[in-house]
Each structure stands twice: as structure tokens, then as C-alpha cells.
XYZ file of C-alpha atoms in Angstrom:
375
model
C -63.234 23.873 -21.244
C -60.362 24.513 -23.656
C -60.676 23.344 -27.225
C -57.994 20.706 -27.784
C -56.545 19.134 -30.887
C -56.984 15.408 -30.456
C -55.534 12.715 -32.731
C -56.992 9.203 -32.793
C -54.127 6.833 -33.637
C -55.293 3.673 -35.413
C -52.447 1.194 -36.057
C -53.340 -1.107 -38.953
C -52.080 -4.193 -40.725
C -54.471 -5.900 -43.120
C -57.562 -4.047 -41.892
C -59.097 -3.284 -45.282
C -62.452 -4.718 -44.211
C -62.637 -2.479 -41.124
C -60.801 0.774 -41.716
C -63.419 2.557 -43.850
C -66.223 1.742 -41.430
C -64.277 2.731 -38.322
C -63.392 6.089 -39.893
C -67.072 6.741 -40.640
C -68.108 5.685 -37.128
C -65.529 7.965 -35.517
C -66.519 10.915 -37.703
C -70.100 10.473 -36.508
C -68.937 10.729 -32.899
C -66.802 13.792 -33.646
C -69.929 15.701 -34.650
C -70.986 15.812 -30.994
C -67.575 16.650 -29.507
C -66.276 20.193 -28.823
C -62.667 19.418 -29.712
C -60.701 19.478 -32.972
C -60.737 15.737 -33.644
C -58.429 13.976 -36.123
C -57.736 10.402 -37.220
C -54.213 9.163 -37.916
C -54.036 5.739 -39.559
C -50.591 4.252 -38.991
C -50.392 1.494 -41.577
C -47.561 -1.033 -41.618
C -47.583 -1.362 -45.429
C -50.544 -3.741 -45.375
C -50.520 -5.989 -48.473
C -54.341 -6.090 -48.520
C -54.662 -2.433 -49.560
C -55.702 -0.919 -46.219
C -53.890 2.308 -47.107
C -55.761 2.548 -50.422
C -59.077 2.614 -48.582
C -57.808 5.472 -46.396
C -56.632 7.385 -49.461
C -60.056 6.939 -51.074
C -61.693 8.321 -47.942
C -59.423 11.345 -47.999
C -60.037 11.905 -51.708
C -63.748 12.315 -51.073
C -63.157 15.755 -49.583
C -65.206 15.206 -46.438
C -62.377 13.662 -44.454
C -59.806 16.433 -44.280
C -59.107 15.464 -40.666
C -57.971 11.972 -41.699
C -54.224 11.393 -42.015
C -52.160 8.428 -43.224
C -48.694 7.484 -41.990
C -46.973 4.578 -43.718
C -44.109 2.460 -42.394
C -42.672 -1.018 -42.216
C -44.198 -3.673 -39.976
C -42.258 -3.751 -36.704
C -44.905 -4.414 -34.038
C -47.758 -2.622 -32.313
C -45.493 -0.604 -30.037
C -43.335 0.607 -32.915
C -46.466 1.704 -34.791
C -47.816 3.622 -31.807
C -44.492 5.338 -31.168
C -44.311 6.366 -34.826
C -47.865 7.644 -34.653
C -47.407 9.528 -31.377
C -44.278 11.287 -32.587
C -46.046 12.294 -35.818
C -49.124 13.472 -33.896
C -47.010 15.641 -31.588
C -44.409 16.988 -34.009
C -46.368 17.269 -37.260
C -50.011 17.573 -36.214
C -49.316 19.447 -32.947
C -51.792 17.372 -30.956
C -52.751 18.229 -27.381
C -53.922 14.668 -26.781
C -53.836 11.320 -28.549
C -55.969 8.190 -28.446
C -54.868 4.604 -28.799
C -57.604 2.587 -30.461
C -57.951 -0.639 -32.449
C -59.271 -0.359 -35.992
C -61.309 -3.587 -35.804
C -64.250 -2.325 -33.673
C -62.951 -4.104 -30.568
C -63.331 -0.659 -29.011
C -66.667 1.061 -29.513
C -66.482 4.502 -31.177
C -69.369 5.678 -28.989
C -67.059 5.330 -25.953
C -64.628 7.934 -27.312
C -66.543 10.932 -25.852
C -66.522 9.336 -22.381
C -62.753 8.843 -22.411
C -62.275 12.373 -23.730
C -64.480 13.733 -20.944
C -62.148 12.149 -18.370
C -59.224 14.011 -19.942
C -61.241 17.224 -19.808
C -61.853 16.614 -16.107
C -58.132 16.582 -15.333
C -56.781 13.093 -16.015
C -53.486 12.726 -17.867
C -53.962 9.119 -18.918
C -57.396 7.541 -19.422
C -57.921 3.813 -19.891
C -60.950 2.196 -21.458
C -61.018 -0.583 -18.884
C -62.530 -4.057 -19.187
C -61.826 -4.932 -15.569
C -63.459 -2.195 -13.522
C -67.110 -2.260 -12.499
C -69.227 -1.771 -15.600
C -66.590 -3.051 -18.033
C -66.675 -6.439 -19.734
C -65.006 -8.942 -22.034
C -66.894 -11.057 -24.624
C -69.061 -13.775 -23.102
C -68.120 -16.116 -25.949
C -64.442 -16.098 -25.024
C -63.175 -19.563 -24.141
C -61.201 -20.423 -21.014
C -57.823 -20.089 -22.763
C -58.629 -16.617 -24.099
C -59.902 -15.480 -20.710
C -56.845 -16.858 -18.930
C -54.547 -15.187 -21.464
C -56.181 -11.810 -20.836
C -56.315 -12.272 -17.066
C -52.743 -13.537 -16.974
C -51.537 -10.510 -18.908
C -53.086 -8.189 -16.372
C -51.685 -10.147 -13.439
C -48.225 -9.867 -14.967
C -48.740 -6.157 -15.643
C -50.061 -5.349 -12.177
C -47.890 -7.505 -9.957
C -44.717 -8.123 -11.957
C -44.331 -4.667 -13.510
C -45.671 -3.163 -10.274
C -48.684 -1.184 -11.567
C -50.813 -2.375 -8.655
C -53.624 0.165 -8.698
C -54.502 -0.241 -12.390
C -57.085 -2.927 -13.116
C -56.574 -3.140 -16.895
C -52.880 -2.741 -17.667
C -53.039 -4.276 -21.155
C -55.979 -2.275 -22.519
C -55.453 -0.893 -26.009
C -58.113 1.830 -25.735
C -56.571 4.930 -24.164
C -56.550 8.736 -24.192
C -53.301 10.470 -23.241
C -52.274 14.097 -22.975
C -49.210 14.920 -25.067
C -47.842 17.048 -22.221
C -47.244 13.695 -20.504
C -45.927 11.925 -23.604
C -43.327 14.639 -24.193
C -41.715 13.694 -20.871
C -41.177 10.116 -22.050
C -38.144 8.960 -24.024
C -39.684 6.265 -26.188
C -36.349 4.586 -26.906
C -36.008 3.836 -23.193
C -39.160 1.700 -23.264
C -37.200 -0.988 -25.156
C -40.280 -2.601 -26.718
C -41.856 -2.924 -30.149
C -44.801 -5.299 -29.694
C -47.818 -5.505 -27.390
C -45.526 -5.058 -24.377
C -45.533 -1.362 -25.272
C -48.892 -0.954 -23.526
C -47.544 -1.933 -20.104
C -44.199 -0.179 -20.625
C -45.895 3.131 -21.494
C -48.376 2.873 -18.616
C -45.640 2.058 -16.113
C -43.621 5.073 -17.252
C -46.662 7.332 -16.991
C -47.379 6.132 -13.440
C -43.735 6.604 -12.436
C -43.950 10.203 -13.680
C -46.892 10.855 -11.359
C -49.563 10.955 -14.067
C -53.210 11.101 -13.035
C -54.598 7.827 -14.391
C -58.331 7.150 -14.622
C -60.118 3.991 -15.751
C -63.439 4.242 -17.568
C -65.503 1.042 -17.939
C -65.934 -0.195 -21.507
C -67.226 -3.333 -23.196
C -64.550 -5.064 -25.247
C -65.990 -6.496 -28.477
C -64.443 -9.398 -30.372
C -63.508 -8.516 -33.933
C -65.850 -9.783 -36.669
C -63.572 -9.038 -39.639
C -59.890 -9.837 -40.101
C -57.564 -11.801 -37.812
C -55.893 -11.112 -34.475
C -52.228 -10.068 -34.747
C -51.172 -11.363 -31.312
C -48.468 -14.029 -31.627
C -46.329 -16.122 -29.295
C -43.384 -13.734 -29.774
C -45.568 -10.875 -28.479
C -46.484 -12.868 -25.373
C -42.841 -13.705 -24.668
C -41.792 -10.067 -25.141
C -44.624 -8.966 -22.854
C -43.581 -11.238 -19.985
C -39.864 -10.491 -20.330
C -40.520 -6.750 -20.461
C -42.667 -6.876 -17.327
C -39.827 -8.561 -15.449
C -37.371 -6.036 -16.918
C -39.517 -3.165 -15.619
C -39.691 -4.751 -12.192
C -35.959 -5.351 -12.099
C -35.169 -1.731 -12.899
C -37.763 -0.142 -10.636
C -37.611 -2.125 -7.432
C -34.761 -2.556 -5.004
C -36.830 -5.167 -3.228
C -37.209 -7.250 -6.351
C -33.496 -7.053 -7.119
C -32.814 -8.516 -3.694
C -35.483 -11.154 -4.240
C -33.931 -12.086 -7.600
C -30.537 -12.558 -5.924
C -32.126 -14.748 -3.263
C -33.990 -16.622 -5.985
C -30.729 -17.347 -7.781
C -29.259 -18.745 -4.573
C -32.383 -20.891 -4.272
C -31.816 -22.295 -7.743
C -28.270 -23.242 -6.765
C -29.493 -24.895 -3.551
C -32.279 -26.707 -5.408
C -30.098 -28.134 -8.155
C -27.198 -28.771 -5.773
C -29.293 -30.831 -3.357
C -31.048 -32.595 -6.229
C -27.751 -33.598 -7.874
C -26.315 -34.735 -4.541
C -29.348 -36.908 -3.815
C -29.196 -38.468 -7.278
C -25.547 -39.341 -6.683
C -26.645 -40.998 -3.439
C -29.036 -43.140 -5.545
C -32.152 -41.486 -4.141
C -35.121 -41.940 -6.483
C -35.584 -38.822 -8.604
C -39.280 -38.534 -7.683
C -38.283 -38.310 -4.019
C -35.183 -36.191 -4.604
C -37.205 -33.520 -6.418
C -39.562 -32.441 -3.567
C -36.735 -32.631 -1.017
C -34.648 -30.288 -3.159
C -37.569 -27.956 -3.678
C -38.252 -27.724 0.047
C -34.576 -27.090 0.810
C -34.476 -24.156 -1.612
C -37.766 -22.728 -0.309
C -36.490 -22.780 3.267
C -33.236 -21.003 2.405
C -35.153 -18.479 0.286
C -37.531 -17.718 3.138
C -34.762 -17.178 5.657
C -32.840 -14.862 3.341
C -35.972 -12.948 2.324
C -37.145 -12.589 5.904
C -33.839 -11.279 7.258
C -32.610 -9.386 4.175
C -35.040 -8.764 1.311
C -38.064 -7.765 3.412
C -36.262 -6.842 6.600
C -37.294 -3.175 6.300
C -41.008 -4.040 6.215
C -42.772 -3.387 9.498
C -45.038 -6.408 9.531
C -47.581 -6.758 12.348
C -47.249 -10.536 12.255
C -44.977 -12.326 14.692
C -42.272 -14.542 13.255
C -44.290 -17.693 13.958
C -47.264 -16.306 12.036
C -45.037 -15.412 9.116
C -43.559 -18.877 9.390
C -47.023 -20.411 9.207
C -47.898 -18.326 6.149
C -44.564 -19.227 4.620
C -45.231 -22.929 5.051
C -48.589 -22.573 3.325
C -46.954 -20.722 0.446
C -44.212 -23.339 0.375
C -46.774 -26.097 0.010
C -48.370 -24.368 -2.983
C -44.972 -23.717 -4.555
C -43.861 -27.290 -3.961
C -47.002 -28.720 -5.565
C -46.621 -26.493 -8.627
C -42.908 -27.199 -9.042
C -43.222 -30.925 -8.402
C -46.197 -31.227 -10.747
C -44.173 -29.519 -13.454
C -41.287 -31.909 -12.822
C -43.507 -35.009 -12.980
C -45.312 -33.817 -16.108
C -42.075 -33.077 -17.953
C -40.586 -36.393 -16.809
C -43.572 -38.213 -18.301
C -43.638 -36.225 -21.527
C -39.889 -36.152 -22.136
C -38.386 -39.226 -20.427
C -35.171 -39.009 -22.467
C -34.346 -35.508 -21.182
C -31.973 -35.364 -18.178
C -34.021 -34.981 -14.969
C -31.916 -31.956 -13.987
C -33.501 -30.069 -16.890
C -37.005 -30.934 -15.699
C -36.078 -29.845 -12.192
C -34.710 -26.525 -13.483
C -37.851 -25.786 -15.515
C -40.024 -26.575 -12.501
C -38.250 -23.890 -10.484
C -39.626 -21.035 -12.616
C -43.354 -21.261 -11.764
C -42.527 -22.022 -8.125
C -40.370 -18.894 -7.885
C -43.099 -16.784 -9.494
C -45.748 -17.976 -7.027
C -43.356 -17.870 -4.095
C -42.470 -14.220 -4.699
C -45.993 -12.890 -5.055
C -47.613 -14.810 -2.220
C -44.768 -14.054 0.168
C -44.369 -10.440 -0.936
C -48.064 -9.566 -0.818
C -49.180 -11.830 2.017
C -46.421 -13.255 4.228
C -44.396 -10.018 4.323
C -47.306 -7.696 3.605
C -46.599 -4.045 4.307
C -48.097 -0.674 3.468
C -47.136 0.493 -0.065
C -43.667 1.979 -0.244
C -42.363 4.086 -3.170
C -39.116 2.142 -3.189
C -40.856 -1.186 -3.503
């Protein structure tokens, strides 16, 4: 087994209470590892003095393998990119780790992820969602749904189907793979970087392996995840899908036509004095029918489905019912909460979740087909 230079990248912002302890914990693990292990703290000019703690550690003389890289706060992805470039160009690393500085990832798991790299993987994920992995039992429903939803978006929107934990922040990556990636092309700065980088690695044919880990909730400091990060994450996943799938591009075009049909029928029915609560489901069903016909004979025409048209039609109707309920429920809820808003706005908003559900259920069930590299 070759001796590699490995750099642990720890992005920090206001982690004064954790950074000293995590450095000590990692150094303890390094004592049992055969590689040349280093720690690179990428601090976004934390006002709490995180960098000062790192400097004190370095001044002690026993932490010569600890490095500090300062910069302005621009998001998790920007920090990792800055750290990876420094690790490759200045520290000449053979591999890098992504790891949180708040003990969400256990230092004692580092040797297991490194072992997977030694065994031939290019990209190793400390996974919460494979057998043996876990998330905190004390997480509430909202936190669990946020994590699960992120992975659903990563797997099925961005198209990284085989990966169970697409949003994990605990990773080991060979720099031979990273050097093939143009970071500017990832177009992200926040948490969306995790999915963007993984998708690029998979598209390059990287050998990806998931190692089960227990994710631990931080005990010191505060989470940095904000609403802007969530929005960027979702938009980036759709951007990835749009640029990597001919099938999805076709589906998006069909979806746009469905929006036009939906709003067109809805407006026409309102002009005919049809009650808006009746006009809404009729419009939804009209758009779903046109979408199905176009998807069946254009978007998914190349798929060699074993189902006869009547079976696909039956599946479609079941999907349509789910989509209709979701869209109509959204319309009714918005109508009750915001009665002064034009009903056309409520109808438009209700289209989004229906389209999302319609695509995935129809793509992966109604028109199910063996995996295709162009899909």
C-alpha cells in the first residue's frame, strides 16, 4: 500500500468551541494510520476567533501538520473549493477529506473511509443511509424530512440514482479525480456543492463507495444551513438534471405545455362562470392528460417498456390522481390562506408539486425502463 499525503479539509465559521478538540481527536487517529496525514482549516474570517485557536495549536510545535487558510465567507462550497485547490497546488495532496469541524462526523471513522480509498475507490462517502449508518434519534420530523428530501432531490432530480447519501459532508476523494474537475463549472457556492461535486465525479466514471457512519448532532455552536442554501440546492439539482438528460429536457418542454393548458383551461372556465373550486381540478386533469400523451409518444418513446398501453394508461391514471390531489390541495390551501390573491396565482403555484410528482412516478414507474446512459 503506497504512502499517500492526505489533507483533511475542515471548513469553519464560528467554530471556536470545537476546532481545538477536533484537531486533537484527529491527531489521535493519525497515530494509527500509515499515511502522511494533514489538517487544513479553511476559516471564513470567523469573528469568534476560530483562527486564533488554530494558530495557538500550531504554535505549540506538536501540530506541524496543521494548516490554516483564511478567506471571506462565501458559502460551504466556496470554502471547500478554496481548500481543495490549496491542498492540491500548495500541499501536493494525493487525497483530501471533507469533514465538519463540529463532531457531526466521528474522527474514529476516518481510518475506515481512508481504507476504502486504499482499496481502490476514487470517492468515498461516509453514508447515513446505507445499512449500518444512522441519523440522530432525537431529530424531529421536520429535520428528518429535510434530510430525506435533500437526498431524494439529489438522487432523482440530479440523477445520482445509485448513491444513497448524496448530501453527506463526510467524504474522502482522490486528487487525481479532483484535477479532472473544473470547479467553476459547478456553479455553486453553498451546500449544493456536495451534490454538484458528486454528480460530476459520477459522470467522470469515478468508483464511488459508501461506508456506513453514525451522524452526530452538534453539541457546540449553531448550524449554518439557511433557507438560501436550501433554495440553491434545489435549483442546482434541477440545473444538473437539465444539462445532463435529454429525456428531462423533453419532459420540461412537455411540462411547459402542460402549464399553458392548465392555466388556459382554468381561465376559460372562469370566464364561463364555472366555480373556481371546480375549474381547478378540471384544468389539472386536462393538463395531465396532454402531458401523458406527449410523454408517451415523444419523451419516453424510446423506452422499451414491457407494459401494454392499457397498463401504462392505468398506471398513468393512478399517478394522475396523486398529482391532482397534491395540486388541488395546494390550490385550496392557498385560496384559504390568501383569499385576496388572484386564483390564477394559486393555480400556478399548485402546478409545481404536481409536476414534480408526475415526472418521477411516471418516469420511474409508468415508463420504467432499464438504466440508459443518455437518461
